[in-house]
C-alpha atoms as a PDB file:
ATOM      1  CA  MET A   1      67.984 171.259  97.111  1.00  0.00           C
ATOM      2  CA  LEU A   2      70.993 170.077  99.063  1.00  0.00           C
ATOM      3  CA  GLY A   3      68.757 167.846 101.134  1.00  0.00           C
ATOM      4  CA  LEU A   4      67.287 166.326  98.010  1.00  0.00           C
ATOM      5  CA  LEU A   5      70.724 165.649  96.517  1.00  0.00           C
ATOM      6  CA  SER A   6      71.902 164.219  99.781  1.00  0.00           C
ATOM      7  CA  ARG A   7      68.909 161.864  99.955  1.00  0.00           C
ATOM      8  CA  LEU A   8      69.471 160.806  96.335  1.00  0.00           C
ATOM      9  CA  GLU A   9      73.122 160.054  97.051  1.00  0.00           C
ATOM     10  CA  ALA A  10      72.170 158.078 100.166  1.00  0.00           C
ATOM     11  CA  ALA A  11      69.568 156.093  98.218  1.00  0.00           C
ATOM     12  CA  GLU A  12      72.145 155.409  95.497  1.00  0.00           C
ATOM     13  CA  ARG A  13      74.683 154.199  98.069  1.00  0.00           C
ATOM     14  CA  GLU A  14      72.045 152.001  99.680  1.00  0.00           C
ATOM     15  CA  GLN A  15      71.083 150.598  96.287  1.00  0.00           C
ATOM     16  CA  THR A  16      74.749 149.857  95.511  1.00  0.00           C
ATOM     17  CA  ALA A  17      75.118 148.107  98.869  1.00  0.00           C
ATOM     18  CA  VAL A  18      71.997 146.002  98.222  1.00  0.00           C
ATOM     19  CA  ALA A  19      73.264 145.083  94.747  1.00  0.00           C
ATOM     20  CA  ALA A  20      76.626 144.066  96.253  1.00  0.00           C
ATOM     21  CA  ARG A  21      74.838 141.860  98.804  1.00  0.00           C
ATOM     22  CA  PHE A  22      72.815 140.232  96.028  1.00  0.00           C
ATOM     23  CA  GLU A  23      75.965 139.596  93.993  1.00  0.00           C
ATOM     24  CA  GLY A  24      77.599 138.054  97.064  1.00  0.00           C
ATOM     25  CA  ALA A  25      74.568 135.840  97.642  1.00  0.00           C
ATOM     26  CA  VAL A  26      74.540 134.760  93.983  1.00  0.00           C
ATOM     27  CA  ASP A  27      78.268 133.928  94.132  1.00  0.00           C
ATOM     28  CA  GLU A  28      77.688 131.924  97.316  1.00  0.00           C
ATOM     29  CA  LEU A  29      74.814 130.036  95.651  1.00  0.00           C
ATOM     30  CA  LYS A  30      77.024 129.271  92.640  1.00  0.00           C
ATOM     31  CA  SER A  31      79.736 127.938  94.929  1.00  0.00           C
ATOM     32  CA  ASP A  32      77.233 125.816  96.904  1.00  0.00           C
ATOM     33  CA  HIS A  33      75.766 124.479  93.673  1.00  0.00           C
ATOM     34  CA  ALA A  34      79.215 123.493  92.370  1.00  0.00           C
ATOM     35  CA  ARG A  35      80.025 121.698  95.642  1.00  0.00           C
ATOM     36  CA  ALA A  36      76.677 119.904  95.602  1.00  0.00           C
ATOM     37  CA  ALA A  37      77.232 118.831  91.974  1.00  0.00           C
ATOM     38  CA  GLU A  38      80.681 117.452  92.875  1.00  0.00           C
ATOM     39  CA  ARG A  39      79.269 115.532  95.848  1.00  0.00           C
ATOM     40  CA  LEU A  40      76.451 114.149  93.717  1.00  0.00           C
ATOM     41  CA  ALA A  41      78.930 113.003  91.059  1.00  0.00           C
ATOM     42  CA  LYS A  42      80.992 111.235  93.747  1.00  0.00           C
ATOM     43  CA  VAL A  43      77.889 109.534  95.157  1.00  0.00           C
ATOM     44  CA  GLU A  44      76.795 108.427  91.687  1.00  0.00           C
ATOM     45  CA  ASP A  45      80.275 107.054  90.941  1.00  0.00           C
ATOM     46  CA  SER A  46      80.436 105.140  94.199  1.00  0.00           C
ATOM     47  CA  ALA A  47      76.908 103.808  93.685  1.00  0.00           C
ATOM     48  CA  ALA A  48      77.750 102.660  90.157  1.00  0.00           C
ATOM     49  CA  GLN A  49      80.847 100.718  91.231  1.00  0.00           C
ATOM     50  CA  PRO A  50      79.034  97.967  93.178  1.00  0.00           C
ATOM     51  CA  ARG A  51      76.586  97.539  90.308  1.00  0.00           C
ATOM     52  CA  SER A  52      79.508  97.240  87.937  1.00  0.00           C
ATOM     53  CA  LEU A  53      81.075  94.690  90.249  1.00  0.00           C
ATOM     54  CA  GLU A  54      77.806  92.744  90.397  1.00  0.00           C
ATOM     55  CA  ALA A  55      77.517  92.870  86.622  1.00  0.00           C
ATOM     56  CA  LEU A  56      81.072  91.582  86.224  1.00  0.00           C
ATOM     57  CA  ARG A  57      80.387  88.739  88.647  1.00  0.00           C
ATOM     58  CA  ALA A  58      77.220  87.803  86.752  1.00  0.00           C
ATOM     59  CA  LEU A  59      79.141  87.908  83.483  1.00  0.00           C
ATOM     60  CA  GLU A  60      81.887  85.748  84.978  1.00  0.00           C
ATOM     61  CA  THR A  61      79.293  83.207  86.147  1.00  0.00           C
ATOM     62  CA  ALA A  62      77.636  83.133  82.728  1.00  0.00           C
ATOM     63  CA  LEU A  63      80.982  82.694  80.979  1.00  0.00           C
ATOM     64  CA  GLY A  64      81.831  79.867  83.367  1.00  0.00           C
ATOM     65  CA  LYS A  65      78.598  78.116  82.433  1.00  0.00           C
ATOM     66  CA  VAL A  66      79.308  78.560  78.725  1.00  0.00           C
ATOM     67  CA  ALA A  67      82.850  77.228  79.173  1.00  0.00           C
ATOM     68  CA  SER A  68      81.545  74.225  81.096  1.00  0.00           C
ATOM     69  CA  HIS A  69      78.963  73.531  78.397  1.00  0.00           C
ATOM     70  CA  LEU A  70      81.641  73.744  75.687  1.00  0.00           C
ATOM     71  CA  TYR A  71      83.922  71.420  77.652  1.00  0.00           C
ATOM     72  CA  ASP A  72      81.127  68.871  78.079  1.00  0.00           C
ATOM     73  CA  SER A  73      80.247  69.130  74.400  1.00  0.00           C
ATOM     74  CA  GLU A  74      83.892  68.663  73.407  1.00  0.00           C
ATOM     75  CA  THR A  75      84.148  65.607  75.639  1.00  0.00           C
ATOM     76  CA  ARG A  76      81.040  64.056  74.067  1.00  0.00           C
ATOM     77  CA  THR A  77      82.348  64.840  70.572  1.00  0.00           C
ATOM     78  CA  ARG A  78      85.700  63.246  71.394  1.00  0.00           C
ATOM     79  CA  GLU A  79      83.946  60.112  72.694  1.00  0.00           C
ATOM     80  CA  ASP A  80      81.745  59.958  69.601  1.00  0.00           C
ATOM     81  CA  MET A  81      84.774  60.346  67.310  1.00  0.00           C
ATOM     82  CA  THR A  82      86.553  57.515  69.150  1.00  0.00           C
ATOM     83  CA  ALA A  83      83.499  55.272  68.686  1.00  0.00           C
ATOM     84  CA  ILE A  84      83.334  56.150  64.971  1.00  0.00           C
ATOM     85  CA  ARG A  85      87.039  55.348  64.556  1.00  0.00           C
ATOM     86  CA  GLN A  86      86.529  51.989  66.236  1.00  0.00           C
ATOM     87  CA  ASP A  87      83.540  51.261  63.994  1.00  0.00           C
ATOM     88  CA  LEU A  88      85.573  52.201  60.912  1.00  0.00           C
ATOM     89  CA  GLY A  89      88.477  50.064  62.138  1.00  0.00           C
ATOM     90  CA  GLY A  90      86.165  47.081  62.538  1.00  0.00           C
ATOM     91  CA  LEU A  91      84.687  47.718  59.097  1.00  0.00           C
ATOM     92  CA  ALA A  92      88.161  47.957  57.571  1.00  0.00           C
ATOM     93  CA  GLN A  93      89.079  44.586  59.056  1.00  0.00           C
ATOM     94  CA  ARG A  94      85.915  43.048  57.629  1.00  0.00           C
ATOM     95  CA  VAL A  95      86.544  44.540  54.180  1.00  0.00           C
ATOM     96  CA  GLY A  96      90.128  43.272  54.143  1.00  0.00           C
ATOM     97  CA  PRO A  97      93.116  44.415  52.121  1.00  0.00           C
ATOM     98  CA  SER A  98      91.560  43.538  48.727  1.00  0.00           C
ATOM     99  CA  GLY A  99      88.716  45.956  49.277  1.00  0.00           C
ATOM    100  CA  GLY A 100      86.067  43.267  49.021  1.00  0.00           C
ATOM    101  CA  PHE A 101      83.572  42.685  51.772  1.00  0.00           C
ATOM    102  CA  ARG A 102      84.287  39.631  53.889  1.00  0.00           C
ATOM    103  CA  ARG A 103      81.648  38.052  55.994  1.00  0.00           C
ATOM    104  CA  PRO A 104      82.591  37.481  59.556  1.00  0.00           C
ATOM    105  CA  PRO A 105      83.429  33.846  60.240  1.00  0.00           C
ATOM    106  CA  ARG A 106      80.525  31.697  61.306  1.00  0.00           C
ATOM    107  CA  PRO A 107      80.795  30.087  64.637  1.00  0.00           C
ATOM    108  CA  ARG A 108      81.528  26.347  64.549  1.00  0.00           C
ATOM    109  CA  ARG A 109      78.832  23.962  65.666  1.00  0.00           C
END
C-alpha cells in the first residue's frame, strides 16, 4: 500500500509540474502575442503616415487648382464688369441729362 501511495504522490507531483510548465508556456505566448500586436500597430501607424502625407499633398494640389480657377473666374468677371460699366457710361452720355435718347452726331460730308 505504501508503494501505491508513493506512486500516486509522485504522479500528482509530476502532474503539478506539467501543469506549471503549461501555465508558463501560456504566459510566454501571451507576452509574445502582446509584443507582436504592439509591433504590428507600430508598423501600421508608420505605413499609414506616408499615405496620409500623399493624401494631404493631393488635397493641396486640388485646392490649388480650385483657387487658380476661382482667381481666373474673378479676373474675367472683373473685366466683364468694367466693360459693362463702360457700355453704360457711353449709353448715359448718349441719353443725356434730360433722359431722352440722343442720336450720335452724324459725320460731316
